Coordinates of N, CA, C and O in Angstrom, one line a residue:
X1 N 18.5 29.8 -36.2 CA 17.5 30.1 -35.2 C 16.7 28.9 -34.8 O 16.0 28.3 -35.6
X2 N 16.9 28.4 -33.6 CA 16.2 27.1 -33.1 C 14.8 27.3 -32.7 O 14.3 28.5 -32.5
X3 N 14.1 26.2 -32.6 CA 12.7 26.3 -32.2 C 12.6 26.5 -30.7 O 13.4 26.0 -29.9
X4 N 11.7 27.3 -30.3 CA 11.4 27.6 -28.9 C 11.0 26.3 -28.2 O 10.2 25.6 -28.6
X5 N 11.6 26.1 -27.0 CA 11.3 24.9 -26.2 C 9.8 24.9 -25.8 O 9.2 26.0 -25.5
X6 N 9.2 23.8 -25.8 CA 7.8 23.6 -25.4 C 7.7 23.6 -23.9 O 8.3 22.7 -23.3
X7 N 7.1 24.6 -23.3 CA 7.0 24.7 -21.8 C 6.5 23.4 -21.2 O 6.9 23.0 -20.1
X8 N 5.5 22.8 -21.8 CA 4.8 21.6 -21.2 C 5.5 20.3 -21.5 O 5.1 19.3 -21.0
X9 N 6.5 20.3 -22.4 CA 7.1 19.0 -22.8 C 8.6 19.0 -22.6 O 9.2 18.0 -22.6
X10 N 9.2 20.2 -22.7 CA 10.7 20.3 -22.7 C 11.3 21.0 -21.4 O 12.4 21.3 -21.4
X11 N 10.5 21.2 -20.4 CA 11.0 21.9 -19.2 C 10.5 21.1 -18.0 O 9.8 20.1 -18.1
X12 N 10.9 21.6 -16.8 CA 10.5 20.9 -15.6 C 9.0 20.8 -15.4 O 8.5 20.0 -14.6
X13 N 8.2 21.7 -16.1 CA 6.8 21.7 -15.9 C 6.2 20.3 -16.3 O 5.2 19.9 -15.8
X14 N 6.9 19.6 -17.2 CA 6.5 18.3 -17.6 C 6.3 17.3 -16.4 O 5.4 16.5 -16.5
X15 N 7.1 17.5 -15.4 CA 7.0 16.6 -14.2 C 5.6 16.8 -13.5 O 5.2 15.9 -12.7
X16 N 4.9 17.9 -13.7 CA 3.6 18.0 -13.0 C 2.6 17.0 -13.6 O 1.7 16.6 -12.9
X17 N 2.9 16.5 -14.8 CA 2.0 15.5 -15.3 C 2.2 14.1 -14.6 O 1.3 13.3 -14.8
X18 N 3.2 14.0 -13.9 CA 3.5 12.7 -13.1 C 3.0 12.8 -11.7 O 3.3 11.9 -10.9
X19 N 2.4 13.9 -11.3 CA 2.0 14.1 -9.9 C 1.1 13.0 -9.4 O 1.2 12.6 -8.2
X20 N 0.2 12.6 -10.2 CA -0.8 11.5 -9.7 C -0.1 10.2 -9.5 O -0.4 9.4 -8.6
X21 N 1.0 9.9 -10.3 CA 1.7 8.6 -10.1 C 2.5 8.7 -8.7 O 2.5 7.7 -8.0
X22 N 3.0 9.9 -8.4 CA 3.7 10.1 -7.1 C 2.6 10.0 -6.0 O 2.8 9.3 -5.0
X23 N 1.4 10.6 -6.2 CA 0.4 10.5 -5.2 C 0.0 9.0 -5.0 O -0.3 8.6 -3.9
X24 N -0.2 8.2 -6.1 CA -0.5 6.8 -6.0 C 0.5 6.0 -5.3 O 0.2 5.1 -4.5
X25 N 1.8 6.4 -5.5 CA 2.9 5.7 -4.8 C 2.8 6.0 -3.3 O 3.1 5.1 -2.5
X26 N 2.4 7.2 -2.9 CA 2.4 7.5 -1.5 C 1.0 7.2 -0.8 O 0.8 7.4 0.3
X27 N 0.1 6.6 -1.6 CA -1.2 6.3 -1.1 C -1.2 5.5 0.3 O -2.0 5.8 1.2
X28 N -0.3 4.5 0.4 CA -0.2 3.8 1.7 C 0.2 4.7 2.9 O 0.0 4.3 4.0
X29 N 0.7 5.8 2.6 CA 1.3 6.7 3.7 C 0.5 7.9 4.0 O 0.7 8.5 5.1
X30 N -0.3 8.4 3.0 CA -0.9 9.7 3.2 C -2.4 9.6 3.1 O -2.9 8.6 2.6
X31 N -3.1 10.6 3.6 CA -4.6 10.5 3.6 C -5.0 10.6 2.1 O -4.4 11.2 1.2
X32 N -6.2 9.9 1.8 CA -6.7 9.9 0.4 C -6.9 11.2 -0.2 O -6.6 11.4 -1.4
X33 N -7.3 12.3 0.5 CA -7.4 13.6 -0.1 C -6.1 14.1 -0.7 O -6.1 14.8 -1.7
X34 N -4.9 13.7 -0.2 CA -3.6 14.1 -0.7 C -3.5 13.4 -2.1 O -3.0 14.0 -3.0
X35 N -3.9 12.1 -2.2 CA -3.8 11.4 -3.5 C -4.7 12.1 -4.5 O -4.3 12.4 -5.6
X36 N -5.9 12.5 -4.1 CA -6.8 13.1 -5.0 C -6.3 14.5 -5.5 O -6.4 14.9 -6.6
X37 N -5.6 15.2 -4.5 CA -5.0 16.5 -4.9 C -3.9 16.3 -5.9 O -3.7 17.1 -6.8
X38 N -3.2 15.2 -5.9 CA -2.1 14.9 -6.9 C -2.8 14.7 -8.3 O -2.2 15.1 -9.3
X39 N -4.0 14.2 -8.3 CA -4.7 14.0 -9.6 C -5.2 15.4 -10.0 O -5.2 15.7 -11.2
X40 N -5.5 16.3 -9.1 CA -5.8 17.7 -9.5 C -4.7 18.4 -10.1 O -4.8 19.1 -11.2
X41 N -3.5 18.2 -9.6 CA -2.3 18.8 -10.2 C -2.0 18.3 -11.6 O -1.8 19.0 -12.6
X42 N -2.1 16.9 -11.8 CA -1.9 16.3 -13.1 C -2.9 16.7 -14.1 O -2.6 17.0 -15.2
X43 N -4.2 16.8 -13.6 CA -5.3 17.3 -14.5 C -5.1 18.7 -14.9 O -5.4 19.1 -16.1
X44 N -4.6 19.6 -14.0 CA -4.4 21.0 -14.4 C -3.3 21.0 -15.4 O -3.3 21.8 -16.4
X45 N -2.2 20.2 -15.3 CA -1.2 20.1 -16.3 C -1.7 19.7 -17.6 O -1.4 20.4 -18.7
X46 N -2.5 18.7 -17.7 CA -3.1 18.2 -18.9 C -3.9 19.3 -19.6 O -3.8 19.6 -20.8
X47 N -4.8 20.0 -18.8 CA -5.6 21.0 -19.3 C -4.8 22.2 -19.9 O -5.1 22.7 -20.9
X48 N -3.8 22.6 -19.1 CA -2.9 23.7 -19.5 C -2.2 23.4 -20.8 O -2.1 24.2 -21.7
X49 N -1.7 22.1 -20.9 CA -1.0 21.7 -22.2 C -2.0 21.8 -23.4 O -1.6 22.2 -24.4
X50 N -3.2 21.3 -23.2 CA -4.2 21.3 -24.2 C -4.5 22.7 -24.7 O -4.6 23.0 -25.9
X51 N -4.7 23.6 -23.7 CA -5.0 25.0 -24.1 C -3.8 25.6 -24.8 O -4.0 26.3 -25.8
X52 N -2.6 25.3 -24.3 CA -1.4 25.8 -25.0 C -1.3 25.3 -26.4 O -1.0 26.1 -27.3
X53 N -1.6 24.1 -26.7 CA -1.5 23.5 -28.0 C -2.6 24.1 -28.9 O -2.4 24.4 -30.1
X54 N -3.7 24.4 -28.3 CA -4.8 25.1 -29.1 C -4.4 26.5 -29.4 O -4.6 27.0 -30.6
X55 N -3.8 27.2 -28.5 CA -3.3 28.6 -28.8 C -2.2 28.6 -29.9 O -2.2 29.4 -30.8
X56 N -1.3 27.6 -29.8 CA -0.3 27.5 -30.8 C -0.9 27.2 -32.2 O -0.5 27.7 -33.2
X57 N -1.9 26.3 -32.2 CA -2.6 26.0 -33.5 C -3.3 27.2 -34.1 O -3.3 27.4 -35.3
X58 N -3.9 28.0 -33.2 CA -4.6 29.2 -33.6 C -3.6 30.3 -34.1 O -3.9 31.1 -35.0
X59 N -2.3 30.3 -33.6 CA -1.4 31.3 -34.0 C -0.6 31.0 -35.3 O 0.1 31.8 -35.8
X60 N -0.8 29.8 -35.8 CA -0.1 29.4 -37.1 C -0.7 30.3 -38.2 O -1.9 30.4 -38.3
X61 N 0.2 30.9 -39.0 CA -0.3 31.8 -40.0 C -1.1 31.0 -41.0 O -0.9 29.9 -41.3
X62 N -2.0 31.8 -41.6 CA -2.9 31.2 -42.6 C -2.1 31.3 -44.0 O -2.7 30.9 -45.0
X63 N -0.9 31.7 -44.0 CA 0.0 31.7 -45.1 C -0.7 32.5 -46.3 O -1.2 31.9 -47.2
X64 N -0.7 33.8 -46.3 CA -1.3 34.6 -47.3 C -0.6 34.3 -48.7 O 0.7 34.1 -48.7
X65 N -1.3 34.3 -49.7 CA -0.7 34.1 -51.1 C -0.3 35.4 -51.7 O -1.0 36.4 -51.5
X66 N 0.7 35.4 -52.5 CA 1.1 36.5 -53.3 C 0.1 36.7 -54.4 O -0.3 35.8 -55.0
X67 N -0.4 38.0 -54.5 CA -1.5 38.2 -55.5 C -1.1 37.7 -56.9 O 0.0 38.0 -57.4
X68 N -2.0 37.0 -57.6 CA -1.7 36.5 -58.9 C -0.9 35.2 -59.0 O -0.7 34.6 -60.0
X69 N -0.3 34.8 -57.9 CA 0.5 33.6 -57.8 C 0.0 32.7 -56.8 O -0.7 33.1 -55.8
X70 N 0.3 31.4 -56.9 CA -0.2 30.4 -55.9 C 1.0 30.0 -55.0 O 1.1 28.9 -54.6
X71 N 1.8 31.0 -54.7 CA 2.9 30.7 -53.8 C 2.7 31.6 -52.5 O 2.1 32.7 -52.6
X72 N 3.2 31.2 -51.4 CA 3.0 32.0 -50.2 C 3.8 33.3 -50.3 O 4.9 33.4 -50.8
X73 N 3.2 34.3 -49.7 CA 3.8 35.6 -49.6 C 4.9 35.6 -48.5 O 4.7 34.8 -47.5
X74 N 5.9 36.3 -48.6 CA 6.9 36.3 -47.6 C 7.0 37.7 -47.0 O 6.7 38.7 -47.7
X75 N 7.3 37.9 -45.8 CA 7.6 36.9 -44.8 C 6.4 36.3 -44.2 O 5.3 36.9 -44.1
X76 N 6.5 35.0 -43.8 CA 5.3 34.4 -43.1 C 5.4 34.9 -41.7 O 6.4 35.0 -41.0
X77 N 4.2 35.2 -41.1 CA 4.2 35.8 -39.8 C 3.1 35.0 -39.0 O 2.2 34.5 -39.5
X78 N 3.3 35.1 -37.7 CA 2.3 34.5 -36.8 C 1.1 35.6 -36.7 O 1.4 36.7 -36.7
X79 N -0.1 35.1 -36.6 CA -1.2 36.0 -36.4 C -1.9 35.7 -35.1 O -1.6 34.7 -34.5
X80 N -2.6 36.6 -34.6 CA -3.3 36.5 -33.4 C -4.3 35.4 -33.5 O -4.9 35.1 -34.5
X81 N -4.7 34.7 -32.3 CA -5.7 33.7 -32.4 C -7.0 34.2 -32.9 O -7.8 33.5 -33.6
X82 N -7.4 35.4 -32.7 CA -8.6 36.0 -33.2 C -8.6 36.1 -34.7 O -9.6 35.9 -35.4
X83 N -7.4 36.4 -35.3 CA -7.3 36.5 -36.8 C -7.4 35.1 -37.5 O -7.6 35.1 -38.6
X84 N -7.2 34.0 -36.7 CA -7.2 32.7 -37.3 C -8.5 32.0 -37.0 O -8.6 30.8 -37.1
X85 N -9.6 32.7 -36.7 CA -10.9 32.2 -36.4 C -11.5 31.4 -37.6 O -12.4 30.6 -37.4
X86 N -11.0 31.6 -38.8 CA -11.5 30.9 -40.0 C -11.1 29.4 -39.9 O -11.6 28.7 -40.7
X87 N -10.2 29.0 -39.1 CA -9.8 27.6 -39.0 C -10.0 27.0 -37.6 O -9.0 26.6 -37.0
X88 N -11.2 27.0 -37.1 CA -11.4 26.5 -35.8 C -11.2 25.0 -35.7 O -10.9 24.4 -34.6
X89 N -11.2 24.3 -36.8 CA -10.9 22.8 -36.8 C -9.5 22.5 -36.3 O -9.3 21.6 -35.5
X90 N -8.6 23.3 -36.8 CA -7.2 23.1 -36.4 C -7.0 23.3 -34.9 O -6.3 22.5 -34.3
X91 N -7.7 24.3 -34.4 CA -7.6 24.5 -32.9 C -8.3 23.4 -32.2 O -7.7 22.8 -31.2
X92 N -9.4 23.0 -32.6 CA -10.2 21.9 -31.9 C -9.4 20.6 -32.0 O -9.4 19.9 -30.9
X93 N -8.8 20.3 -33.1 CA -8.1 19.0 -33.2 C -6.9 19.1 -32.3 O -6.6 18.1 -31.6
X94 N -6.2 20.2 -32.2 CA -5.0 20.3 -31.4 C -5.4 20.1 -29.9 O -4.7 19.4 -29.1
X95 N -6.5 20.8 -29.5 CA -6.9 20.7 -28.1 C -7.4 19.3 -27.7 O -7.0 18.7 -26.7
X96 N -8.2 18.7 -28.6 CA -8.8 17.4 -28.3 C -7.7 16.4 -28.3 O -7.6 15.5 -27.4
X97 N -6.8 16.4 -29.3 CA -5.8 15.4 -29.4 C -4.9 15.5 -28.2 O -4.5 14.4 -27.6
X98 N -4.4 16.7 -27.9 CA -3.5 16.8 -26.7 C -4.2 16.4 -25.4 O -3.7 15.7 -24.6
X99 N -5.5 16.8 -25.2 CA -6.2 16.5 -24.0 C -6.4 15.0 -23.8 O -6.2 14.4 -22.8
X100 N -6.8 14.4 -24.9 CA -7.1 12.9 -24.8 C -5.8 12.2 -24.6 O -5.7 11.3 -23.8
X101 N -4.7 12.5 -25.4 CA -3.5 11.8 -25.3 C -2.9 12.0 -23.9 O -2.5 11.0 -23.2
X102 N -2.9 13.2 -23.4 CA -2.3 13.5 -22.1 C -3.1 12.8 -21.0 O -2.6 12.3 -20.0
X103 N -4.5 12.9 -21.1 CA -5.3 12.2 -20.1 C -5.0 10.8 -20.0 O -5.0 10.2 -18.9
X104 N -4.9 10.1 -21.1 CA -4.6 8.7 -21.1 C -3.1 8.4 -20.7 O -2.9 7.6 -19.8
X105 N -2.2 9.1 -21.3 CA -0.7 8.7 -21.1 C -0.2 9.3 -19.8 O 0.8 8.8 -19.3
X106 N -0.7 10.4 -19.3 CA -0.2 11.0 -18.1 C -1.0 10.8 -16.9 O -0.4 11.0 -15.8
X107 N -2.3 10.6 -17.0 CA -3.1 10.5 -15.8 C -3.7 9.1 -15.7 O -3.4 8.4 -14.7
X108 N -4.6 8.7 -16.6 CA -5.5 7.5 -16.4 C -4.6 6.2 -16.3 O -4.7 5.5 -15.3
X109 N -3.9 5.9 -17.4 CA -3.2 4.6 -17.4 C -2.1 4.5 -16.4 O -2.0 3.5 -15.7
X110 N -1.2 5.5 -16.3 CA -0.1 5.4 -15.3 C -0.7 5.4 -13.9 O -0.2 4.7 -13.0
X111 N -1.7 6.2 -13.6 CA -2.3 6.2 -12.3 C -2.9 4.9 -11.9 O -2.6 4.4 -10.8
X112 N -3.6 4.2 -12.8 CA -4.1 2.9 -12.6 C -3.0 1.9 -12.4 O -3.0 1.0 -11.5
X113 N -2.0 2.0 -13.2 CA -0.8 1.0 -13.2 C -0.1 1.1 -11.8 O 0.1 0.1 -11.2
X114 N 0.2 2.3 -11.4 CA 0.9 2.5 -10.1 C 0.0 2.1 -9.0 O 0.4 1.4 -8.0
X115 N -1.3 2.4 -9.1 CA -2.2 2.0 -8.0 C -2.3 0.5 -7.8 O -2.2 0.0 -6.7
X116 N -2.4 -0.2 -8.9 CA -2.5 -1.7 -8.9 C -1.1 -2.3 -8.4 O -1.1 -3.2 -7.6
X117 N 0.0 -1.7 -8.9 CA 1.3 -2.2 -8.5 C 1.5 -2.1 -7.0 O 1.9 -3.0 -6.3
X118 N 1.1 -0.9 -6.5 CA 1.3 -0.6 -5.1 C 0.3 -1.5 -4.2 O 0.7 -2.0 -3.2
X119 N -0.9 -1.6 -4.7 CA -1.9 -2.5 -3.9 C -1.4 -3.9 -3.9 O -1.4 -4.6 -2.8
X120 N -0.9 -4.4 -5.0 CA -0.4 -5.8 -5.1 C 0.8 -6.0 -4.2 O 0.9 -7.0 -3.5
X121 N 1.7 -5.0 -4.3 CA 3.0 -5.2 -3.5 C 2.7 -5.1 -2.0 O 3.3 -5.9 -1.3
X122 N 1.8 -4.3 -1.6 CA 1.4 -4.2 -0.2 C 0.8 -5.5 0.3 O 1.1 -6.0 1.3
X123 N -0.1 -6.0 -0.5 CA -0.7 -7.3 -0.2 C 0.3 -8.4 -0.1 O 0.3 -9.2 0.8
X124 N 1.2 -8.5 -1.1 CA 2.2 -9.6 -1.2 C 3.1 -9.4 0.0 O 3.5 -10.4 0.6
X125 N 3.6 -8.2 0.3 CA 4.5 -8.0 1.4 C 3.8 -8.4 2.7 O 4.4 -9.0 3.6
X126 N 2.5 -8.2 2.8 CA 1.7 -8.6 4.0 C 1.6 -10.1 4.2 O 1.6 -10.6 5.3
X127 N 1.5 -10.8 3.1 CA 1.4 -12.3 3.2 C 2.7 -13.0 3.1 O 2.8 -14.1 3.6
X128 N 3.7 -12.4 2.6 CA 5.0 -13.1 2.4 C 6.1 -12.7 3.4 O 7.1 -13.4 3.5
X129 N 5.9 -11.6 4.1 CA 6.9 -11.2 5.1 C 6.3 -11.0 6.4 O 5.0 -11.0 6.6
X130 N 7.1 -10.8 7.4 CA 6.6 -10.5 8.8 C 7.1 -9.0 9.1 O 7.2 -8.7 10.3
X131 N 7.3 -8.3 8.1 CA 7.7 -6.9 8.3 C 6.6 -6.1 8.9 O 5.4 -6.3 8.7
X132 N 7.0 -5.2 9.8 CA 6.0 -4.3 10.4 C 5.3 -3.5 9.3 O 5.8 -3.2 8.2
X133 N 4.0 -3.1 9.6 CA 3.2 -2.4 8.6 C 3.9 -1.1 8.1 O 3.9 -0.9 6.8
X134 N 4.5 -0.3 8.9 CA 5.2 0.9 8.4 C 6.3 0.6 7.4 O 6.4 1.3 6.3
X135 N 7.0 -0.5 7.6 CA 8.1 -0.9 6.7 C 7.5 -1.4 5.3 O 7.9 -1.0 4.3
X136 N 6.4 -2.1 5.4 CA 5.7 -2.6 4.2 C 5.1 -1.4 3.4 O 5.2 -1.4 2.2
X137 N 4.6 -0.4 4.1 CA 4.1 0.8 3.4 C 5.2 1.6 2.7 O 5.0 2.0 1.6
X138 N 6.3 1.8 3.4 CA 7.4 2.5 2.8 C 8.0 1.8 1.7 O 8.4 2.4 0.6
X139 N 8.1 0.4 1.8 CA 8.6 -0.4 0.7 C 7.7 -0.3 -0.5 O 8.1 -0.2 -1.7
X140 N 6.4 -0.3 -0.3 CA 5.4 -0.2 -1.4 C 5.6 1.1 -2.1 O 5.5 1.2 -3.3
X141 N 5.7 2.2 -1.3 CA 5.9 3.5 -1.8 C 7.2 3.6 -2.7 O 7.2 4.1 -3.8
X142 N 8.2 3.0 -2.2 CA 9.5 3.0 -2.9 C 9.4 2.2 -4.2 O 9.9 2.7 -5.3
X143 N 8.7 1.1 -4.2 CA 8.4 0.3 -5.4 C 7.6 1.2 -6.4 O 7.9 1.2 -7.6
X144 N 6.6 1.8 -6.0 CA 5.8 2.7 -6.8 C 6.6 3.8 -7.5 O 6.5 4.0 -8.7
X145 N 7.4 4.5 -6.7 CA 8.2 5.6 -7.2 C 9.2 5.0 -8.2 O 9.5 5.6 -9.2
X146 N 9.8 3.9 -7.9 CA 10.8 3.3 -8.8 C 10.2 2.8 -10.1 O 10.9 2.8 -11.1
X147 N 8.9 2.5 -10.1 CA 8.3 2.0 -11.3 C 7.9 3.1 -12.3 O 7.8 2.9 -13.5
X148 N 7.8 4.4 -11.8 CA 7.3 5.5 -12.6 C 8.2 5.6 -13.9 O 7.7 5.6 -15.0
X149 N 9.5 5.8 -13.8 CA 10.3 5.9 -15.0 C 10.3 4.7 -15.9 O 10.5 4.9 -17.1
X150 N 10.0 3.6 -15.4 CA 9.9 2.4 -16.2 C 8.7 2.2 -17.0 O 8.7 1.6 -18.1
X151 N 7.6 2.8 -16.6 CA 6.3 2.7 -17.3 C 6.0 3.8 -18.3 O 5.2 3.6 -19.1
X152 N 6.7 4.9 -18.2 CA 6.4 6.1 -19.0 C 6.5 5.8 -20.5 O 5.5 6.0 -21.2
X153 N 7.6 5.3 -21.0 CA 7.8 5.1 -22.4 C 6.8 4.1 -23.0 O 6.2 4.3 -24.0
X154 N 6.7 2.9 -22.3 CA 5.8 1.9 -22.9 C 4.3 2.5 -22.9 O 3.6 2.2 -23.9
X155 N 3.9 3.2 -21.9 CA 2.6 3.8 -21.9 C 2.4 4.8 -23.0 O 1.4 4.8 -23.8
X156 N 3.4 5.7 -23.2 CA 3.4 6.7 -24.2 C 3.2 6.1 -25.6 O 2.4 6.5 -26.4
X157 N 4.0 5.0 -25.9 CA 4.0 4.4 -27.2 C 2.7 3.7 -27.4 O 2.1 3.7 -28.5
X158 N 2.1 3.1 -26.3 CA 0.8 2.4 -26.4 C -0.3 3.4 -26.7 O -1.1 3.1 -27.6
X159 N -0.3 4.5 -26.1 CA -1.3 5.5 -26.3 C -1.1 6.1 -27.7 O -2.2 6.3 -28.4
X160 N 0.1 6.3 -28.2 CA 0.3 6.7 -29.6 C -0.4 5.7 -30.5 O -1.1 6.1 -31.4
X161 N -0.1 4.4 -30.3 CA -0.6 3.4 -31.2 C -2.2 3.4 -31.1 O -2.8 3.3 -32.2
X162 N -2.7 3.4 -29.9 CA -4.2 3.4 -29.8 C -4.8 4.6 -30.4 O -5.8 4.5 -31.1
X163 N -4.2 5.8 -30.3 CA -4.8 7.0 -30.9 C -4.6 7.0 -32.4 O -5.5 7.4 -33.1
X164 N -3.5 6.5 -32.9 CA -3.3 6.4 -34.3 C -4.2 5.4 -34.9 O -4.6 5.6 -36.1
X165 N -4.6 4.4 -34.2 CA -5.5 3.4 -34.7 C -7.0 3.7 -34.6 O -7.8 3.0 -35.1
X166 N -7.3 4.8 -33.9 CA -8.7 5.1 -33.6 C -9.0 6.6 -33.9 O -9.2 7.0 -35.0
X167 N -8.9 7.4 -32.8 CA -9.3 8.8 -32.9 C -8.6 9.6 -33.9 O -9.3 10.4 -34.7
X168 N -7.3 9.4 -34.1 CA -6.6 10.2 -35.1 C -7.0 9.9 -36.5 O -6.8 10.7 -37.4
X169 N -7.6 8.7 -36.8 CA -8.1 8.4 -38.1 C -9.2 9.3 -38.5 O -9.5 9.5 -39.7
X170 N -9.9 9.8 -37.5 CA -11.1 10.7 -37.7 C -10.7 12.1 -38.2 O -11.5 12.7 -38.9
X171 N -9.5 12.5 -37.9 CA -9.1 13.9 -38.2 C -7.8 14.0 -38.9 O -7.1 15.0 -38.7
X172 N -7.4 13.1 -39.7 CA -6.2 13.2 -40.5 C -6.4 14.3 -41.5 O -6.9 14.1 -42.6
X173 N -6.0 15.5 -41.1 CA -6.2 16.7 -42.0 C -5.0 17.5 -42.0 O -4.1 17.3 -41.2
X174 N -4.9 18.5 -42.9 CA -3.7 19.4 -42.8 C -3.5 20.1 -41.5 O -2.4 20.5 -41.2
X175 N -4.6 20.2 -40.7 CA -4.5 20.8 -39.4 C -4.1 19.8 -38.3 O -4.2 20.1 -37.1
X176 N -3.6 18.6 -38.7 CA -3.2 17.6 -37.7 C -2.1 18.1 -36.8 O -1.2 18.7 -37.2
X177 N -2.3 17.8 -35.5 CA -1.3 18.2 -34.5 C 0.0 17.4 -34.7 O 0.0 16.3 -35.2
X178 N 1.1 17.9 -34.1 CA 2.3 17.2 -34.1 C 2.2 15.9 -33.4 O 1.4 15.8 -32.4
X179 N 2.9 14.8 -33.8 CA 2.7 13.5 -33.2 C 3.7 13.3 -32.1 O 3.6 12.3 -31.4
X180 N 4.7 14.1 -31.9 CA 5.7 13.9 -30.8 C 5.1 14.4 -29.5 O 4.8 15.6 -29.4
X181 N 4.9 13.5 -28.6 CA 4.4 13.9 -27.3 C 5.4 13.7 -26.3 O 5.8 13.2 -25.6

């Protein structure tokens, strides 16, 4: 019996987290409100993933003990989030860790990176070529889109390192969320 795929990490829904990078790539071609809307989509993805991880943390069984023994009773079952209210720390850690990680790795850092890459390439194309403005804009957009798959893994690993070196040191507990993002 395999583990159920994570809707926010193992399916097409994951690509919604890259909406703002696509928006930044198209910034030279579309009105600014379209770019901001792409940040809205990415932020909705981040928030939904954080809520999902909080619900999953709340649903983890409290592992009841067999009377008179210090071993877990079988079978282990999932309990409702309301029944797991005695461990709000687990839920809080899962939500905060996921929200901070996703905010940095899916929205803030890649959005800034693609924004600066596109701004620099548009400026360089303007000073180094005699291409018409529409061609420079489309070239900049293509460069931004092409860079997205190249920046994902390095940014993810950097955010893992930064969080492991800082925020995650504050809550290394048995309720620690999974580290694979």
